mmCIF file with all atom_site columns, C-alpha atoms in Angstrom:
data_model
loop_
_atom_site.group_PDB
_atom_site.id
_atom_site.type_symbol
_atom_site.label_atom_id
_atom_site.label_alt_id
_atom_site.label_comp_id
_atom_site.label_asym_id
_atom_site.label_entity_id
_atom_site.label_seq_id
_atom_site.pdbx_PDB_ins_code
_atom_site.Cartn_x
_atom_site.Cartn_y
_atom_site.Cartn_z
_atom_site.occupancy
_atom_site.B_iso_or_equiv
_atom_site.pdbx_formal_charge
_atom_site.auth_seq_id
_atom_site.auth_comp_id
_atom_site.auth_asym_id
_atom_site.auth_atom_id
_atom_site.pdbx_PDB_model_num
ATOM 1   C CA . MET X 1 1   ? 16.945  32.097  -33.456 1.00 0.00 ? 12  MET X CA 1
ATOM 2   C CA . SER X 1 2   ? 13.681  29.910  -33.802 1.00 0.00 ? 13  SER X CA 1
ATOM 3   C CA . SER X 1 3   ? 13.736  27.286  -31.504 1.00 0.00 ? 14  SER X CA 1
ATOM 4   C CA . THR X 1 4   ? 12.297  23.854  -32.188 1.00 0.00 ? 15  THR X CA 1
ATOM 5   C CA . VAL X 1 5   ? 10.162  22.095  -29.799 1.00 0.00 ? 16  VAL X CA 1
ATOM 6   C CA . VAL X 1 6   ? 10.350  18.107  -30.325 1.00 0.00 ? 17  VAL X CA 1
ATOM 7   C CA . PRO X 1 7   ? 7.890   16.823  -29.247 1.00 0.00 ? 18  PRO X CA 1
ATOM 8   C CA . LEU X 1 8   ? 9.061   14.105  -25.222 1.00 0.00 ? 19  LEU X CA 1
ATOM 9   C CA . VAL X 1 9   ? 7.744   10.908  -26.748 1.00 0.00 ? 20  VAL X CA 1
ATOM 10  C CA . MET X 1 10  ? 8.833   7.698   -24.686 1.00 0.00 ? 21  MET X CA 1
ATOM 11  C CA . THR X 1 11  ? 9.284   4.449   -26.535 1.00 0.00 ? 22  THR X CA 1
ATOM 12  C CA . GLU X 1 12  ? 7.799   1.399   -25.982 1.00 0.00 ? 23  GLU X CA 1
ATOM 13  C CA . ARG X 1 13  ? 10.531  -0.121  -23.919 1.00 0.00 ? 24  ARG X CA 1
ATOM 14  C CA . ALA X 1 14  ? 11.077  2.798   -22.006 1.00 0.00 ? 25  ALA X CA 1
ATOM 15  C CA . MET X 1 15  ? 6.997   3.228   -21.208 1.00 0.00 ? 26  MET X CA 1
ATOM 16  C CA . GLU X 1 16  ? 7.173   -0.120  -20.299 1.00 0.00 ? 27  GLU X CA 1
ATOM 17  C CA . GLU X 1 17  ? 10.280  0.342   -17.722 1.00 0.00 ? 28  GLU X CA 1
ATOM 18  C CA . ALA X 1 18  ? 8.791   3.297   -16.261 1.00 0.00 ? 29  ALA X CA 1
ATOM 19  C CA . VAL X 1 19  ? 5.273   1.047   -15.101 1.00 0.00 ? 30  VAL X CA 1
ATOM 20  C CA . ARG X 1 20  ? 7.444   -1.657  -13.356 1.00 0.00 ? 31  ARG X CA 1
ATOM 21  C CA . THR X 1 21  ? 9.781   0.237   -11.607 1.00 0.00 ? 32  THR X CA 1
ATOM 22  C CA . CYS X 1 22  ? 6.226   1.850   -10.443 1.00 0.00 ? 33  CYS X CA 1
ATOM 23  C CA . TYR X 1 23  ? 4.916   -1.307  -9.507  1.00 0.00 ? 34  TYR X CA 1
ATOM 24  C CA . ILE X 1 24  ? 7.834   -1.981  -7.049  1.00 0.00 ? 35  ILE X CA 1
ATOM 25  C CA . MET X 1 25  ? 7.730   1.035   -5.808  1.00 0.00 ? 36  MET X CA 1
ATOM 26  C CA . LEU X 1 26  ? 3.885   0.743   -5.011  1.00 0.00 ? 37  LEU X CA 1
ATOM 27  C CA . ASN X 1 27  ? 4.698   -2.785  -4.452  1.00 0.00 ? 38  ASN X CA 1
ATOM 28  C CA . THR X 1 28  ? 7.425   -1.718  -1.767  1.00 0.00 ? 39  THR X CA 1
ATOM 29  C CA . ALA X 1 29  ? 5.566   1.726   -0.071  1.00 0.00 ? 40  ALA X CA 1
ATOM 30  C CA . SER X 1 30  ? 2.107   -1.647  0.001   1.00 0.00 ? 41  SER X CA 1
ATOM 31  C CA . LEU X 1 31  ? 4.133   -3.441  2.075   1.00 0.00 ? 42  LEU X CA 1
ATOM 32  C CA . ASP X 1 32  ? 6.221   -1.504  4.270   1.00 0.00 ? 43  ASP X CA 1
ATOM 33  C CA . TYR X 1 33  ? 3.100   0.774   5.036   1.00 0.00 ? 44  TYR X CA 1
ATOM 34  C CA . HIS X 1 34  ? 1.819   -2.492  6.101   1.00 0.00 ? 45  HIS X CA 1
ATOM 35  C CA . SER X 1 35  ? 4.443   -3.850  8.246   1.00 0.00 ? 46  SER X CA 1
ATOM 36  C CA . GLU X 1 36  ? 4.280   -0.256  10.184  1.00 0.00 ? 47  GLU X CA 1
ATOM 37  C CA . LEU X 1 37  ? 0.924   -0.974  10.916  1.00 0.00 ? 48  LEU X CA 1
ATOM 38  C CA . ASN X 1 38  ? 1.229   -4.230  12.203  1.00 0.00 ? 49  ASN X CA 1
ATOM 39  C CA . ASN X 1 39  ? 4.003   -2.955  14.475  1.00 0.00 ? 50  ASN X CA 1
ATOM 40  C CA . PHE X 1 40  ? 1.367   -0.050  15.076  1.00 0.00 ? 51  PHE X CA 1
ATOM 41  C CA . TRP X 1 41  ? -1.243  -2.419  15.984  1.00 0.00 ? 52  TRP X CA 1
ATOM 42  C CA . TYR X 1 42  ? 1.410   -5.061  18.716  1.00 0.00 ? 53  TYR X CA 1
ATOM 43  C CA . ALA X 1 43  ? 2.365   -1.556  20.118  1.00 0.00 ? 54  ALA X CA 1
ATOM 44  C CA . LEU X 1 44  ? -0.811  -0.362  20.722  1.00 0.00 ? 55  LEU X CA 1
ATOM 45  C CA . ARG X 1 45  ? -2.187  -3.550  22.051  1.00 0.00 ? 56  ARG X CA 1
ATOM 46  C CA . ALA X 1 46  ? 0.952   -3.161  24.589  1.00 0.00 ? 57  ALA X CA 1
ATOM 47  C CA . ASP X 1 47  ? -0.270  0.180   25.417  1.00 0.00 ? 58  ASP X CA 1
ATOM 48  C CA . ARG X 1 48  ? 3.826   0.969   24.029  1.00 0.00 ? 59  ARG X CA 1
ATOM 49  C CA . VAL X 1 49  ? 2.825   3.609   20.932  1.00 0.00 ? 60  VAL X CA 1
ATOM 50  C CA . THR X 1 50  ? 6.055   5.624   21.265  1.00 0.00 ? 61  THR X CA 1
ATOM 51  C CA . ASP X 1 51  ? 6.840   8.795   19.359  1.00 0.00 ? 62  ASP X CA 1
ATOM 52  C CA . ASP X 1 52  ? 9.410   7.421   16.868  1.00 0.00 ? 63  ASP X CA 1
ATOM 53  C CA . LEU X 1 53  ? 6.188   4.257   16.466  1.00 0.00 ? 64  LEU X CA 1
ATOM 54  C CA . ARG X 1 54  ? 4.313   6.853   15.609  1.00 0.00 ? 65  ARG X CA 1
ATOM 55  C CA . SER X 1 55  ? 6.702   9.556   13.221  1.00 0.00 ? 66  SER X CA 1
ATOM 56  C CA . ARG X 1 56  ? 7.802   5.244   11.134  1.00 0.00 ? 67  ARG X CA 1
ATOM 57  C CA . LEU X 1 57  ? 3.867   4.857   9.866   1.00 0.00 ? 68  LEU X CA 1
ATOM 58  C CA . ASP X 1 58  ? 2.911   8.309   9.293   1.00 0.00 ? 69  ASP X CA 1
ATOM 59  C CA . ASP X 1 59  ? 6.341   8.871   6.751   1.00 0.00 ? 70  ASP X CA 1
ATOM 60  C CA . ALA X 1 60  ? 5.294   4.889   5.127   1.00 0.00 ? 71  ALA X CA 1
ATOM 61  C CA . ARG X 1 61  ? 1.902   5.821   4.389   1.00 0.00 ? 72  ARG X CA 1
ATOM 62  C CA . ARG X 1 62  ? 3.633   9.371   3.270   1.00 0.00 ? 73  ARG X CA 1
ATOM 63  C CA . GLU X 1 63  ? 5.296   7.376   1.191   1.00 0.00 ? 74  GLU X CA 1
ATOM 64  C CA . HIS X 1 64  ? 2.713   5.131   0.137   1.00 0.00 ? 75  HIS X CA 1
ATOM 65  C CA . ARG X 1 65  ? 0.521   8.150   -0.908  1.00 0.00 ? 76  ARG X CA 1
ATOM 66  C CA . ALA X 1 66  ? 3.483   9.474   -3.348  1.00 0.00 ? 77  ALA X CA 1
ATOM 67  C CA . ARG X 1 67  ? 3.332   5.839   -4.420  1.00 0.00 ? 78  ARG X CA 1
ATOM 68  C CA . TYR X 1 68  ? -0.300  5.135   -5.348  1.00 0.00 ? 79  TYR X CA 1
ATOM 69  C CA . SER X 1 69  ? -0.365  8.651   -6.553  1.00 0.00 ? 80  SER X CA 1
ATOM 70  C CA . GLU X 1 70  ? 2.337   8.520   -9.160  1.00 0.00 ? 81  GLU X CA 1
ATOM 71  C CA . ALA X 1 71  ? 0.260   4.466   -9.967  1.00 0.00 ? 82  ALA X CA 1
ATOM 72  C CA . GLN X 1 72  ? -2.407  6.405   -10.583 1.00 0.00 ? 83  GLN X CA 1
ATOM 73  C CA . MET X 1 73  ? -1.238  7.941   -13.736 1.00 0.00 ? 84  MET X CA 1
ATOM 74  C CA . ARG X 1 74  ? 1.077   5.194   -15.091 1.00 0.00 ? 85  ARG X CA 1
ATOM 75  C CA . VAL X 1 75  ? -0.614  1.638   -14.415 1.00 0.00 ? 86  VAL X CA 1
ATOM 76  C CA . PRO X 1 76  ? -3.473  -0.484  -16.156 1.00 0.00 ? 87  PRO X CA 1
ATOM 77  C CA . ASP X 1 77  ? -7.036  0.046   -14.727 1.00 0.00 ? 88  ASP X CA 1
ATOM 78  C CA . ASP X 1 78  ? -7.501  -3.878  -13.168 1.00 0.00 ? 89  ASP X CA 1
ATOM 79  C CA . ALA X 1 79  ? -3.739  -3.666  -11.921 1.00 0.00 ? 90  ALA X CA 1
ATOM 80  C CA . LEU X 1 80  ? -4.904  0.061   -10.932 1.00 0.00 ? 91  LEU X CA 1
ATOM 81  C CA . ALA X 1 81  ? -8.395  -1.523  -9.296  1.00 0.00 ? 92  ALA X CA 1
ATOM 82  C CA . ALA X 1 82  ? -5.798  -3.929  -7.168  1.00 0.00 ? 93  ALA X CA 1
ATOM 83  C CA . ALA X 1 83  ? -3.663  -0.799  -5.642  1.00 0.00 ? 94  ALA X CA 1
ATOM 84  C CA . ASP X 1 84  ? -6.938  1.429   -5.185  1.00 0.00 ? 95  ASP X CA 1
ATOM 85  C CA . ASP X 1 85  ? -8.932  -1.811  -3.321  1.00 0.00 ? 96  ASP X CA 1
ATOM 86  C CA . VAL X 1 86  ? -4.876  -1.883  -1.451  1.00 0.00 ? 97  VAL X CA 1
ATOM 87  C CA . HIS X 1 87  ? -5.250  1.676   -0.676  1.00 0.00 ? 98  HIS X CA 1
ATOM 88  C CA . ARG X 1 88  ? -8.503  1.782   0.585   1.00 0.00 ? 99  ARG X CA 1
ATOM 89  C CA . ARG X 1 89  ? -8.031  -0.727  3.002   1.00 0.00 ? 100 ARG X CA 1
ATOM 90  C CA . LEU X 1 90  ? -4.380  0.853   4.137   1.00 0.00 ? 101 LEU X CA 1
ATOM 91  C CA . SER X 1 91  ? -6.105  3.602   4.681   1.00 0.00 ? 102 SER X CA 1
ATOM 92  C CA . ARG X 1 92  ? -8.966  2.074   6.664   1.00 0.00 ? 103 ARG X CA 1
ATOM 93  C CA . ILE X 1 93  ? -6.888  -0.211  8.825   1.00 0.00 ? 104 ILE X CA 1
ATOM 94  C CA . TYR X 1 94  ? -4.548  3.867   9.700   1.00 0.00 ? 105 TYR X CA 1
ATOM 95  C CA . GLY X 1 95  ? -7.456  5.585   10.787  1.00 0.00 ? 106 GLY X CA 1
ATOM 96  C CA . VAL X 1 96  ? -9.122  2.963   13.227  1.00 0.00 ? 107 VAL X CA 1
ATOM 97  C CA . LEU X 1 97  ? -5.335  2.531   14.467  1.00 0.00 ? 108 LEU X CA 1
ATOM 98  C CA . LYS X 1 98  ? -4.850  6.425   14.494  1.00 0.00 ? 109 LYS X CA 1
ATOM 99  C CA . ARG X 1 99  ? -8.270  6.841   17.057  1.00 0.00 ? 110 ARG X CA 1
ATOM 100 C CA . LEU X 1 100 ? -7.464  4.171   18.931  1.00 0.00 ? 111 LEU X CA 1
ATOM 101 C CA . ASP X 1 101 ? -4.171  5.953   19.559  1.00 0.00 ? 112 ASP X CA 1
ATOM 102 C CA . GLY X 1 102 ? -5.532  8.721   20.113  1.00 0.00 ? 113 GLY X CA 1
ATOM 103 C CA . GLY X 1 103 ? -8.802  7.715   22.798  1.00 0.00 ? 114 GLY X CA 1
ATOM 104 C CA . ILE X 1 104 ? -11.396 9.049   19.966  1.00 0.00 ? 115 ILE X CA 1
ATOM 105 C CA . PRO X 1 105 ? -14.538 6.544   20.197  1.00 0.00 ? 116 PRO X CA 1
ATOM 106 C CA . PRO X 1 106 ? -15.124 4.296   17.504  1.00 0.00 ? 117 PRO X CA 1
ATOM 107 C CA . ARG X 1 107 ? -16.976 5.821   14.145  1.00 0.00 ? 118 ARG X CA 1
ATOM 108 C CA . ARG X 1 108 ? -18.320 2.802   12.891  1.00 0.00 ? 119 ARG X CA 1
ATOM 109 C CA . GLU X 1 109 ? -19.502 -0.701  14.240  1.00 0.00 ? 120 GLU X CA 1
ATOM 110 C CA . GLY X 1 110 ? -16.529 -2.897  14.478  1.00 0.00 ? 121 GLY X CA 1
ATOM 111 C CA . GLU X 1 111 ? -13.974 -0.431  14.686  1.00 0.00 ? 122 GLU X CA 1
ATOM 112 C CA . SER X 1 112 ? -11.481 -2.308  17.681  1.00 0.00 ? 123 SER X CA 1
ATOM 113 C CA . LEU X 1 113 ? -7.829  -3.303  18.353  1.00 0.00 ? 124 LEU X CA 1
ATOM 114 C CA . GLU X 1 114 ? -8.787  -6.685  17.086  1.00 0.00 ? 125 GLU X CA 1
ATOM 115 C CA . HIS X 1 115 ? -10.683 -6.170  13.749  1.00 0.00 ? 126 HIS X CA 1
ATOM 116 C CA . ALA X 1 116 ? -8.684  -3.527  12.913  1.00 0.00 ? 127 ALA X CA 1
ATOM 117 C CA . HIS X 1 117 ? -5.504  -6.963  13.439  1.00 0.00 ? 128 HIS X CA 1
ATOM 118 C CA . THR X 1 118 ? -8.248  -9.137  11.596  1.00 0.00 ? 129 THR X CA 1
ATOM 119 C CA . GLN X 1 119 ? -7.851  -6.752  8.744   1.00 0.00 ? 130 GLN X CA 1
ATOM 120 C CA . ILE X 1 120 ? -4.146  -6.079  8.823   1.00 0.00 ? 131 ILE X CA 1
ATOM 121 C CA . VAL X 1 121 ? -3.709  -10.049 8.187   1.00 0.00 ? 132 VAL X CA 1
ATOM 122 C CA . GLU X 1 122 ? -6.464  -10.566 5.466   1.00 0.00 ? 133 GLU X CA 1
ATOM 123 C CA . LEU X 1 123 ? -4.374  -7.601  3.958   1.00 0.00 ? 134 LEU X CA 1
ATOM 124 C CA . TRP X 1 124 ? -2.718  -9.834  2.594   1.00 0.00 ? 135 TRP X CA 1
ATOM 125 C CA . ASP X 1 125 ? -4.562  -11.152 0.359   1.00 0.00 ? 136 ASP X CA 1
ATOM 126 C CA . GLN X 1 126 ? -5.480  -8.245  -1.649  1.00 0.00 ? 137 GLN X CA 1
ATOM 127 C CA . LEU X 1 127 ? -1.497  -7.663  -1.390  1.00 0.00 ? 138 LEU X CA 1
ATOM 128 C CA . SER X 1 128 ? -1.051  -10.949 -3.089  1.00 0.00 ? 139 SER X CA 1
ATOM 129 C CA . GLU X 1 129 ? -3.679  -9.948  -5.770  1.00 0.00 ? 140 GLU X CA 1
ATOM 130 C CA . MET X 1 130 ? -2.577  -6.367  -6.256  1.00 0.00 ? 141 MET X CA 1
ATOM 131 C CA . ARG X 1 131 ? 1.021   -7.734  -7.274  1.00 0.00 ? 142 ARG X CA 1
ATOM 132 C CA . ARG X 1 132 ? -0.080  -10.802 -9.462  1.00 0.00 ? 143 ARG X CA 1
ATOM 133 C CA . ILE X 1 133 ? -1.874  -8.542  -11.285 1.00 0.00 ? 144 ILE X CA 1
ATOM 134 C CA . MET X 1 134 ? 1.243   -6.572  -12.095 1.00 0.00 ? 145 MET X CA 1
ATOM 135 C CA . ARG X 1 135 ? 3.308   -9.281  -12.445 1.00 0.00 ? 146 ARG X CA 1
ATOM 136 C CA . ARG X 1 136 ? 1.229   -10.434 -15.528 1.00 0.00 ? 147 ARG X CA 1
ATOM 137 C CA . SER X 1 137 ? 0.627   -6.755  -16.346 1.00 0.00 ? 148 SER X CA 1
ATOM 138 C CA . ILE X 1 138 ? 4.442   -7.048  -17.475 1.00 0.00 ? 149 ILE X CA 1
ATOM 139 C CA . GLY X 1 139 ? 5.132   -10.667 -19.105 1.00 0.00 ? 150 GLY X CA 1
ATOM 140 C CA . VAL X 1 140 ? 6.301   -11.975 -15.796 1.00 0.00 ? 151 VAL X CA 1
ATOM 141 C CA . PRO X 1 141 ? 5.267   -15.917 -16.227 1.00 0.00 ? 152 PRO X CA 1
ATOM 142 C CA . ALA X 1 142 ? 3.365   -17.254 -12.843 1.00 0.00 ? 153 ALA X CA 1
ATOM 143 C CA . ARG X 1 143 ? 3.866   -20.952 -13.536 1.00 0.00 ? 154 ARG X CA 1
ATOM 144 C CA . GLY X 1 144 ? 6.301   -22.933 -10.046 1.00 0.00 ? 155 GLY X CA 1
ATOM 145 C CA . LEU X 1 145 ? 4.919   -19.561 -7.812  1.00 0.00 ? 156 LEU X CA 1
ATOM 146 C CA . ARG X 1 146 ? 3.631   -19.783 -4.792  1.00 0.00 ? 157 ARG X CA 1
ATOM 147 C CA . ASP X 1 147 ? 3.184   -16.092 -3.859  1.00 0.00 ? 158 ASP X CA 1
ATOM 148 C CA . GLN X 1 148 ? 1.049   -14.646 -7.051  1.00 0.00 ? 159 GLN X CA 1
#
């Protein structure tokens, strides 16, 4: 008995939905990771970092990496460029905070608790830009929205 191989072809609508879902997951993971970095920063500043906070931060990092990896294979170049920027910045902040938590001296000039907080605050602009590009990519109108 011969079997016929039927190519799996994604319809245009299914592809659009897959990209939309990818955007939602990446945006959520990015915001969660950002929040956990912020929570960790406050705990580090107060010298109250716990194993639970470390675990939550590492879980958020893993989830973000998984969603970012999926986006690398699915989303258009302009959205991926914005996601790359967010990913790099999140990773940089994570590295600084983890080194500070571990008592490891900074590797570069400006790697301090204060500078990490500045980067966390400034990351809001990159998160907003990434979200604006993703929304535009899937045809969400920008009119009347504050955070585009």
